[in-house]
mmCIF file of C-alpha atoms and ligand atoms in Angstrom:
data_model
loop_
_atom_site.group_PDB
_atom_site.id
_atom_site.type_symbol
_atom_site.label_atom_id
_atom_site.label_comp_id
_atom_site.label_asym_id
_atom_site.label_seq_id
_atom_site.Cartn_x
_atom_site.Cartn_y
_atom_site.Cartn_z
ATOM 1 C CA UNK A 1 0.000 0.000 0.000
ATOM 2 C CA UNK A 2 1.298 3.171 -0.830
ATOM 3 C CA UNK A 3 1.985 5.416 2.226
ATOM 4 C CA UNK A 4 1.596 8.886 2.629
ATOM 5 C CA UNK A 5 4.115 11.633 3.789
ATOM 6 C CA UNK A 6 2.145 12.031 6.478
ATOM 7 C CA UNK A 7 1.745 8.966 8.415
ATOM 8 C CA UNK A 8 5.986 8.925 9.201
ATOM 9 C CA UNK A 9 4.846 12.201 11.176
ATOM 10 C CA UNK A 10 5.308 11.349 15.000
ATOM 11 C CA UNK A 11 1.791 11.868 16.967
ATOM 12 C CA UNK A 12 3.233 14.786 19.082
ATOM 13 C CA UNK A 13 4.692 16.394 15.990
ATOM 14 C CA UNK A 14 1.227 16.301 14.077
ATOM 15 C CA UNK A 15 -0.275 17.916 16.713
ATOM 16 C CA UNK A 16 2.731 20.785 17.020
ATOM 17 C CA UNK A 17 1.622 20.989 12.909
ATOM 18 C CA UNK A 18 -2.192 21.239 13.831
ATOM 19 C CA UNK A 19 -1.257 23.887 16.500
ATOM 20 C CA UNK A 20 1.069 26.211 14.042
ATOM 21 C CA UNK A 21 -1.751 26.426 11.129
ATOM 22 C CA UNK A 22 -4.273 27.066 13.867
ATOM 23 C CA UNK A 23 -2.423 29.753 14.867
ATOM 24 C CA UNK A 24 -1.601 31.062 11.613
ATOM 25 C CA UNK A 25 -5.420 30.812 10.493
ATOM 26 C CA UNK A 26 -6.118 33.090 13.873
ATOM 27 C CA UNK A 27 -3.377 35.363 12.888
ATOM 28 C CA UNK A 28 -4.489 36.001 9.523
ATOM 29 C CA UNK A 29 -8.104 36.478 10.823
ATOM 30 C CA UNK A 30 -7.110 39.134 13.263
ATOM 31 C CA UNK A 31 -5.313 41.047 9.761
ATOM 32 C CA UNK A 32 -8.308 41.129 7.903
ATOM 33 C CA UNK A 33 -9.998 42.526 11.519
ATOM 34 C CA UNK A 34 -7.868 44.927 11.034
ATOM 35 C CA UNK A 35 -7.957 45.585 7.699
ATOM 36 C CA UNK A 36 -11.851 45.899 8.177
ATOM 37 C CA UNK A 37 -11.632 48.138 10.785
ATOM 38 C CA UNK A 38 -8.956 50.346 9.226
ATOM 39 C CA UNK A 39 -11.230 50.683 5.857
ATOM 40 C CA UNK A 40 -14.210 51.795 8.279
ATOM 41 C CA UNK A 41 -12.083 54.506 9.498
ATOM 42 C CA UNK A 42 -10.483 55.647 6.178
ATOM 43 C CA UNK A 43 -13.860 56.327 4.801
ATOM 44 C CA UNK A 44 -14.813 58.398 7.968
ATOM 45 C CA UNK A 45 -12.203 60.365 8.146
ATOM 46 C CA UNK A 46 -11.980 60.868 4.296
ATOM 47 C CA UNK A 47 -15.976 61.550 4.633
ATOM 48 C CA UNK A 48 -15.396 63.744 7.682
ATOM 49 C CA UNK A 49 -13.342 66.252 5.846
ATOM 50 C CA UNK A 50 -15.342 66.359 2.647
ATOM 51 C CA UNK A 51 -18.743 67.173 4.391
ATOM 52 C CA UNK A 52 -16.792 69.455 7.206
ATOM 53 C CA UNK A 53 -13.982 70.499 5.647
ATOM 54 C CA UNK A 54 -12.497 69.011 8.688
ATOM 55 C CA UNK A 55 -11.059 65.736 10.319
ATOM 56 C CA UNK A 56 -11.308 64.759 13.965
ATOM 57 C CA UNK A 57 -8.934 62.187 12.799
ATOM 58 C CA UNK A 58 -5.250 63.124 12.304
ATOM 59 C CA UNK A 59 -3.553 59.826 11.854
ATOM 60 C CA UNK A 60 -4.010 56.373 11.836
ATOM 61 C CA UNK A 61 -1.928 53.155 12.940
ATOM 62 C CA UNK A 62 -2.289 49.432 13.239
ATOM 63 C CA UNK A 63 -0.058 46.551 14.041
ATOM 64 C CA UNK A 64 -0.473 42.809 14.849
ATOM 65 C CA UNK A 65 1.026 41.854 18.254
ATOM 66 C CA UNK A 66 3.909 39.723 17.646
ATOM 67 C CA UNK A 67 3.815 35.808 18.443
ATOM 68 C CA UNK A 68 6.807 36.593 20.750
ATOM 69 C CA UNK A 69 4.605 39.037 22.676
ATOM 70 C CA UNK A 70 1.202 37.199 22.211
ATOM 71 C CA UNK A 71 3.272 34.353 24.259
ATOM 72 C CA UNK A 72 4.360 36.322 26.546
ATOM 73 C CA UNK A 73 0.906 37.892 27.548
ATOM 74 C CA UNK A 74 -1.066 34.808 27.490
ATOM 75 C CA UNK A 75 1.508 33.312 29.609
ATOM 76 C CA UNK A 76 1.005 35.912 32.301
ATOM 77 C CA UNK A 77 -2.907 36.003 31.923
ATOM 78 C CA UNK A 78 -2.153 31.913 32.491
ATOM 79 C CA UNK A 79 -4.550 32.046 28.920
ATOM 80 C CA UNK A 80 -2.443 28.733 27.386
ATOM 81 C CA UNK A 81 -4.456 26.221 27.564
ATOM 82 C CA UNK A 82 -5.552 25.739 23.558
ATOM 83 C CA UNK A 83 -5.251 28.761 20.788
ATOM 84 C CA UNK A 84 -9.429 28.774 21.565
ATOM 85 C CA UNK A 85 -8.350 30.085 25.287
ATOM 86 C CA UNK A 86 -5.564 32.790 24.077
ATOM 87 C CA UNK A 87 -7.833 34.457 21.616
ATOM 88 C CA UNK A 88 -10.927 34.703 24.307
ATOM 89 C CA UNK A 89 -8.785 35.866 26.675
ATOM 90 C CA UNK A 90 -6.177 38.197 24.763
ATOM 91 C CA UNK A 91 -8.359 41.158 23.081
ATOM 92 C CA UNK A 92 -4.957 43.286 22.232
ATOM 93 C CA UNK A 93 -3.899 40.699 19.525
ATOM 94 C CA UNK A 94 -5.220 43.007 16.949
ATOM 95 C CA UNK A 95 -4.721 46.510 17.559
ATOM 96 C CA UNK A 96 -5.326 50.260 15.819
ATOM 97 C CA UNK A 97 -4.186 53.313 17.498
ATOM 98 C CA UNK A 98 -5.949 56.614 16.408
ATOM 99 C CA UNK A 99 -4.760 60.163 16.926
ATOM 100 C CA UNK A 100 -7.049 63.014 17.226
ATOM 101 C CA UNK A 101 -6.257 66.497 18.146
ATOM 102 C CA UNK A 102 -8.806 67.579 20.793
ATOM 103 C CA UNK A 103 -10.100 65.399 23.875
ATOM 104 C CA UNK A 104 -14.135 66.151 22.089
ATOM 105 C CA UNK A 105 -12.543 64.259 19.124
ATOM 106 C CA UNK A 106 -11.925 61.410 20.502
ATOM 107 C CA UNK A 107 -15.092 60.846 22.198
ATOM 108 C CA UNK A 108 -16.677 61.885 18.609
ATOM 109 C CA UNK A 109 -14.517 59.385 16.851
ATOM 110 C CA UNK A 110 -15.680 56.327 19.597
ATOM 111 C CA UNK A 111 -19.218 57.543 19.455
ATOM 112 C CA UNK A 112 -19.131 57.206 15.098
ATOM 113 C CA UNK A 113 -17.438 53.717 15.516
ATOM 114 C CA UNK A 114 -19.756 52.265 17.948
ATOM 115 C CA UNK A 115 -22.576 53.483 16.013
ATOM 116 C CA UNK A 116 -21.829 51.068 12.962
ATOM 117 C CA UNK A 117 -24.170 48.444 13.089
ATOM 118 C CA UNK A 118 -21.788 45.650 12.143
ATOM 119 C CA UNK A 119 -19.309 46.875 14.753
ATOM 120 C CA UNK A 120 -19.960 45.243 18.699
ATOM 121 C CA UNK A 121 -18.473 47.183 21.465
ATOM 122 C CA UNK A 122 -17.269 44.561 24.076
ATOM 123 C CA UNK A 123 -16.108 46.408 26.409
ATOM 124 C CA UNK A 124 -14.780 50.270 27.240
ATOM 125 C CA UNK A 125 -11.961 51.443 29.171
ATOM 126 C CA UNK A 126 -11.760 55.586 29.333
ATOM 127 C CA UNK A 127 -8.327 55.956 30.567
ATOM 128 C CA UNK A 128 -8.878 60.058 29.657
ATOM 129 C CA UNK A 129 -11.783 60.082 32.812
ATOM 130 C CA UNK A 130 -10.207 57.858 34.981
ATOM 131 C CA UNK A 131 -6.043 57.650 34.029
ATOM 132 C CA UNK A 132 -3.731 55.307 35.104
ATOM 133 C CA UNK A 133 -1.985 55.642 38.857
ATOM 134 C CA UNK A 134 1.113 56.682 36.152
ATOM 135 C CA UNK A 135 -0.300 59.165 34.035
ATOM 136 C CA UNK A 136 -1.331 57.233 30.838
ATOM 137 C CA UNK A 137 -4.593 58.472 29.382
ATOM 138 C CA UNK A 138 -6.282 56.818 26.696
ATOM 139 C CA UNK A 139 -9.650 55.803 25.632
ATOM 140 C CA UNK A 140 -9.868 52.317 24.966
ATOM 141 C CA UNK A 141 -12.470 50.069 22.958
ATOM 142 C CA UNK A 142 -12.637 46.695 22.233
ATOM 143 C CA UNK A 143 -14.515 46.056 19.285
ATOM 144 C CA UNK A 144 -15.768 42.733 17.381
ATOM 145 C CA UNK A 145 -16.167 43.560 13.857
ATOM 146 C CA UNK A 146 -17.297 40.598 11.460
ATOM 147 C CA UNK A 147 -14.456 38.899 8.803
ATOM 148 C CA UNK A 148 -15.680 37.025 5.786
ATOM 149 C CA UNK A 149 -14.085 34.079 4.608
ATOM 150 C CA UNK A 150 -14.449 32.087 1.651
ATOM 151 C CA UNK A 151 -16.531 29.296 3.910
ATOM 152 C CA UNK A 152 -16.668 30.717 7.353
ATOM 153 C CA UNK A 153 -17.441 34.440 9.105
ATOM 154 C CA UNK A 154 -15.551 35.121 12.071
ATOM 155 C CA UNK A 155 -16.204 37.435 14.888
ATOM 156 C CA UNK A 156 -12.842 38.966 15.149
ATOM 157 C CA UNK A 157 -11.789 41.330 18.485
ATOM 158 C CA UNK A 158 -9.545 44.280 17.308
ATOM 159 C CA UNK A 159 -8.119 46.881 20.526
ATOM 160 C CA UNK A 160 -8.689 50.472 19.219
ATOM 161 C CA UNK A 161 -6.649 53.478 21.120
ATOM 162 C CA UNK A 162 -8.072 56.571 20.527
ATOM 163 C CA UNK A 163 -6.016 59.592 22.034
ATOM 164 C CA UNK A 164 -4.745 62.958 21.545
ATOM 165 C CA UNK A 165 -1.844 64.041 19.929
ATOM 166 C CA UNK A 166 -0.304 64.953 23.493
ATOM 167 C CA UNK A 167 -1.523 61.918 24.909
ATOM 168 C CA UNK A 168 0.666 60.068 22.278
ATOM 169 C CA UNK A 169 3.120 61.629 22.860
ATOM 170 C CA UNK A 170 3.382 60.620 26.573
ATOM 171 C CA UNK A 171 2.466 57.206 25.967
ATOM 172 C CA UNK A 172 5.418 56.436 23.667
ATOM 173 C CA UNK A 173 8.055 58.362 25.888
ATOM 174 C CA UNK A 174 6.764 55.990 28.575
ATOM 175 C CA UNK A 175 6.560 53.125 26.623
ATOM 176 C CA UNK A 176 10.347 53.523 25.649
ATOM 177 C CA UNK A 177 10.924 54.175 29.058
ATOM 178 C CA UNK A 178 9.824 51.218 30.510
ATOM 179 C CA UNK A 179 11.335 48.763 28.169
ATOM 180 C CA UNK A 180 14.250 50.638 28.548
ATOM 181 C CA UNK A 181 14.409 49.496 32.283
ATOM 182 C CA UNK A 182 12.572 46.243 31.307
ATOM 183 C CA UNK A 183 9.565 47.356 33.799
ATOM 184 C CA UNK A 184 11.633 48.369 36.870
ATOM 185 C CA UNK A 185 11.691 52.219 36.753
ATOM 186 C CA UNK A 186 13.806 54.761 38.817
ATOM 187 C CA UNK A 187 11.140 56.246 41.016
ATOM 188 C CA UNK A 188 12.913 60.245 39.966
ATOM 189 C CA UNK A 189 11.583 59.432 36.131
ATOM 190 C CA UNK A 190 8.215 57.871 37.274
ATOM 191 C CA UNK A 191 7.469 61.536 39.145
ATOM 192 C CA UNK A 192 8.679 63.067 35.801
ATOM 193 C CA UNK A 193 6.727 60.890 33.780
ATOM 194 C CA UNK A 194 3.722 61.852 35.696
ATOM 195 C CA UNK A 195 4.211 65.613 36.270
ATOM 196 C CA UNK A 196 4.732 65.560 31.886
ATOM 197 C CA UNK A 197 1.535 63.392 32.231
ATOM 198 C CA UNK A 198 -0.522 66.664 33.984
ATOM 199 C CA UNK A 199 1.607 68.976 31.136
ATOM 200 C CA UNK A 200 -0.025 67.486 28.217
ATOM 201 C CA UNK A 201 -3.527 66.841 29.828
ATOM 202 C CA UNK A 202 -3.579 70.943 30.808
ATOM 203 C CA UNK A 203 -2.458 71.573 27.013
ATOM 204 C CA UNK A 204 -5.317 68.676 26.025
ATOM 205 C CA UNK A 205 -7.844 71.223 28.036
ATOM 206 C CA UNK A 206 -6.296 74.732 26.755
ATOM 207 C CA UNK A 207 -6.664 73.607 22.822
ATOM 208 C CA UNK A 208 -9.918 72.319 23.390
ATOM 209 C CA UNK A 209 -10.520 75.797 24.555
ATOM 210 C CA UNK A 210 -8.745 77.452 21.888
ATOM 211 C CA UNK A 211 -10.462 75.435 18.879
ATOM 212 C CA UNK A 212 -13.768 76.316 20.870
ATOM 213 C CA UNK A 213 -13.621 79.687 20.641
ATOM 214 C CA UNK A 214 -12.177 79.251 16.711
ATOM 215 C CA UNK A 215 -15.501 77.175 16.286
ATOM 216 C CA UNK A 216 -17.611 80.142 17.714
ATOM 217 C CA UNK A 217 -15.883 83.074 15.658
ATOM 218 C CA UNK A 218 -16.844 80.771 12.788
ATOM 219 C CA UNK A 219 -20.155 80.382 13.467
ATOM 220 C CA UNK A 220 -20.535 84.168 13.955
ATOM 221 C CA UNK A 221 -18.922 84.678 10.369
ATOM 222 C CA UNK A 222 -20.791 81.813 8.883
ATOM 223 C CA UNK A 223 -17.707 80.195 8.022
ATOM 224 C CA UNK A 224 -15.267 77.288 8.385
ATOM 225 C CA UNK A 225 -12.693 76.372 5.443
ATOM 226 C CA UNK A 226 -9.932 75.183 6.346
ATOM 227 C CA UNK A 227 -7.595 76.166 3.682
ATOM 228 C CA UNK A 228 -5.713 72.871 4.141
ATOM 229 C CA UNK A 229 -8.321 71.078 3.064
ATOM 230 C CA UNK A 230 -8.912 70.646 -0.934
ATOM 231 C CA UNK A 231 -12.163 69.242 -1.595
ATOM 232 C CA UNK A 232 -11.171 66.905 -4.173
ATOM 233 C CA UNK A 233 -14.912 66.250 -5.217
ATOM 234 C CA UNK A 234 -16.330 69.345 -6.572
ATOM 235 C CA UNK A 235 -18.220 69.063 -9.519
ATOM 236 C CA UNK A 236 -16.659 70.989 -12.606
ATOM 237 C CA UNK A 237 -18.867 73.573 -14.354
ATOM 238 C CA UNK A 238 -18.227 71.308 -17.666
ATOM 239 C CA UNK A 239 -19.755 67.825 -15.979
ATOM 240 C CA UNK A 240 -22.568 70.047 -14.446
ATOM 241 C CA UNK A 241 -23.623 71.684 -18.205
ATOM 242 C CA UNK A 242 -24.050 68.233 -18.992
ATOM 243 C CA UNK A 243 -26.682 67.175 -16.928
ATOM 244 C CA UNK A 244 -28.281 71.105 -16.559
ATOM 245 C CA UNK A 245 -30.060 72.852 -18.977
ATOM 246 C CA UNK A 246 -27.809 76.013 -19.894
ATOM 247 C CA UNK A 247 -30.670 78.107 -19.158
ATOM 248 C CA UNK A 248 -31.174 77.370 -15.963
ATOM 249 C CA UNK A 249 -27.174 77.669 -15.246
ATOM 250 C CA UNK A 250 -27.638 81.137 -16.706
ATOM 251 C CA UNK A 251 -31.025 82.483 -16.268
ATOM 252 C CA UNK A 252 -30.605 85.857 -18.749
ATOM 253 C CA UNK A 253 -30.010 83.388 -22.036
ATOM 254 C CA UNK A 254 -33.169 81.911 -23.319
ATOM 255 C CA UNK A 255 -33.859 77.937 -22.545
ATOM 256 C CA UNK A 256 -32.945 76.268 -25.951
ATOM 257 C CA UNK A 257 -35.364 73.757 -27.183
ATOM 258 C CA UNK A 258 -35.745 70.526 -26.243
ATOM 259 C CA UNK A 259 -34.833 67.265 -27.785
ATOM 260 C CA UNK A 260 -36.446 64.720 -28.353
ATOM 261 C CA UNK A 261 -35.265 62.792 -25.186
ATOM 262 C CA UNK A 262 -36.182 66.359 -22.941
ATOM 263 C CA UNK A 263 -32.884 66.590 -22.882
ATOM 264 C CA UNK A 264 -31.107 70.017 -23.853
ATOM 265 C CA UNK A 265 -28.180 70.286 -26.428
ATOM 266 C CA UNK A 266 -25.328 70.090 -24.632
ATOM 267 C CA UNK A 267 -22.493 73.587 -24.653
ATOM 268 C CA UNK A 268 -19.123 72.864 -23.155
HETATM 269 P P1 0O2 B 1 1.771 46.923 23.535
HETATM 270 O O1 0O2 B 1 3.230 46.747 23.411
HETATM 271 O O2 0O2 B 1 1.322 48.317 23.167
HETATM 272 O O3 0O2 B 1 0.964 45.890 22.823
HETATM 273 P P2 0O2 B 1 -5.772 43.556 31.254
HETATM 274 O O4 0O2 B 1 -4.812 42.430 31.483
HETATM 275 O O5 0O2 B 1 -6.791 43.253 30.193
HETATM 276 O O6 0O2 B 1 -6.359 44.117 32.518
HETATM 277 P P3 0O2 B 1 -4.332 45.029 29.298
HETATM 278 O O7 0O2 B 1 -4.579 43.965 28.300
HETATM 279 O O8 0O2 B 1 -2.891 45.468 29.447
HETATM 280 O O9 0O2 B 1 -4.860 44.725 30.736
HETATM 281 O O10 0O2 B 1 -5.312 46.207 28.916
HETATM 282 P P4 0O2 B 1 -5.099 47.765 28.916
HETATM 283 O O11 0O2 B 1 -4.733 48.291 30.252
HETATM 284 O O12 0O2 B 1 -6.335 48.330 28.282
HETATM 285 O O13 0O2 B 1 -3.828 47.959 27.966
HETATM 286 C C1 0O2 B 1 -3.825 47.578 26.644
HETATM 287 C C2 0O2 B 1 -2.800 48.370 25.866
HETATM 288 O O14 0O2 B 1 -2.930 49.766 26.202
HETATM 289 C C3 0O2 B 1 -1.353 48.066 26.192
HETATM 290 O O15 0O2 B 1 -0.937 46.944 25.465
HETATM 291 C C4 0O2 B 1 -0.667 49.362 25.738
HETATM 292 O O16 0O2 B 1 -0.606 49.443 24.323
HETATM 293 C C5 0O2 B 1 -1.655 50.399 26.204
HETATM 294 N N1 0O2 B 1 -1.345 50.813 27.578
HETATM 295 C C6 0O2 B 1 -2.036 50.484 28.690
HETATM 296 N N2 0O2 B 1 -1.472 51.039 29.770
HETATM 297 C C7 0O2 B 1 -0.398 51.740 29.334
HETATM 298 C C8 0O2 B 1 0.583 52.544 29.996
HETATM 299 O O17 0O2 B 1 0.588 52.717 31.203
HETATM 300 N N3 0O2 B 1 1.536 53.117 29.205
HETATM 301 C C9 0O2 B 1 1.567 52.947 27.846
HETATM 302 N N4 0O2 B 1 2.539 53.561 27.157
HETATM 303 N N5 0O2 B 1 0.659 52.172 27.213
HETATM 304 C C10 0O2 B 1 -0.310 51.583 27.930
HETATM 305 P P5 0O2 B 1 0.363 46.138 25.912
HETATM 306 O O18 0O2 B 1 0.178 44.725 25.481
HETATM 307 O O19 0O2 B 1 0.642 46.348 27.371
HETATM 308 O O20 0O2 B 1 1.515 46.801 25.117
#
């Protein structure tokens, strides 16, 4: 009988085998989570700006945890009992990190995401009304957004950050900080790390005050371009004589007759 490759696998080794696709498989799920998720909030920023000629986003990152760190987590959490146990119990695997200028942007941001019917929100943490003992602030969602495969869907979890710009700021000086003493940091650059920490929340509160009273001179002069912004969808005059009758585009000049499908002769 003609044997295949397979059966010279050792039992334990198969199962090492079944273990590493299974993983890869969950891997790959938690990309296209995060490609989903990253598409949803392309088209609201890029929607944001054209209606408001402003974006509450300013920028935009993702990244997959890596295995080494994924290990490293789930041993901690004690989560190693199957690849079924890590990804109930590890909701970070997938994450996306948005920046926003102002503190009301962020909440505006979580409020438009949550609001998307496919989108669950599992669970909250608002580390801007309640920080962390050390400073960080952060408002944190975990979100299950749905992944369509070829013969399955999958629920997949995806971590979204939203903060401000001065909020990021902190976070990655203390995130290089702490790795940098592998967790065990000198008490003088915790109390640093935290004073920097009030810093950036009073400039958080003294832009949102700024950009509130921009908002109100604008809505006293009727007005809010930013000249940053170029609104890459306006209709040219040439694409709008095509579907307009040049009469009513310029009411002096007489309509010209119809055709015979009511539509008039087009001028460009
Ligand atoms: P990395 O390297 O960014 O992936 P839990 O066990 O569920 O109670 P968990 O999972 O740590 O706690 O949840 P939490 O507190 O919401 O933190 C999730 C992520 O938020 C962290 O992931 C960090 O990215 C970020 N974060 C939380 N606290 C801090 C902090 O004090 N400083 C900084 N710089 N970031 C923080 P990881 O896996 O810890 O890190």
């Amino acid at each position: 009988m003609h044997e295949s490759a397979d059966s010279h696998v050792p039992p334990d080794l198969e199962e090492l085998v079944r273990v590493r696709q299974e993983f890869e498989g969950l891997m790959l799920r938690y990309k296209f989570g995060i490609d989903e998720m990253m598409t949803k909030i392309n088209i609201l920023k890029e929607e944001f700006a054209h209606l408001h000629a402003y974006t509450p986003i300013e920028h935009v990152e993702s990244r997959l945890k890596s295995p080494e760190s994924i290990l490293k987590k789930a041993v901690r959490k004690g989560a190693t009992e199957s690849i079924d146990d890590l990804a109930a119990r590890l909701h970070d695997i997938a994450g996306i990190r948005i920046t926003c200028s102002f503190i009301s942007d962020t909440y505006r941001v979580y409020e438009m995401l949550a609001a998307q019917h496919d989108v669950s929100v599992v669970e909250v943490r608002d580390y801007i009304k309640a920080p962390k003992a050390n400073g960080y602030q952060s408002l944190h969602m975990i979100v299950e957004v749905p992944v369509f495969l070829s013969a399955t869907t999958h629920l997949v979890k995806v971590e979204v950050q939203i903060r401000t710009i001065a909020m990021d700021f902190w976070a990655s000086l203390e995130h290089k900080i702490y790795y940098k003493y592998d967790g065990a940091v000198p008490q003088a650059l915790l109390d640093k790390l935290r004073d920097a920490a009030e810093t950036a929340s009073r400039l958080d509160l003294t832009m949102e005050h700024l950009h509130d009273d921009v908002l109100a001179l604008d809505a006293e002069n009727d007005t809010f371009d930013d000249p940053r912004q170029e609104r890459r969808y306006d209709l040219p005059d040439s694409i709008l004589r095509l579907f307009w009758p040049e009469s009513a585009l310029n009411p002096s000049r007489p309509a010209e007759p119809m055709t015979d499908a009511g539509w008039a002769p087009v001028q460009i």
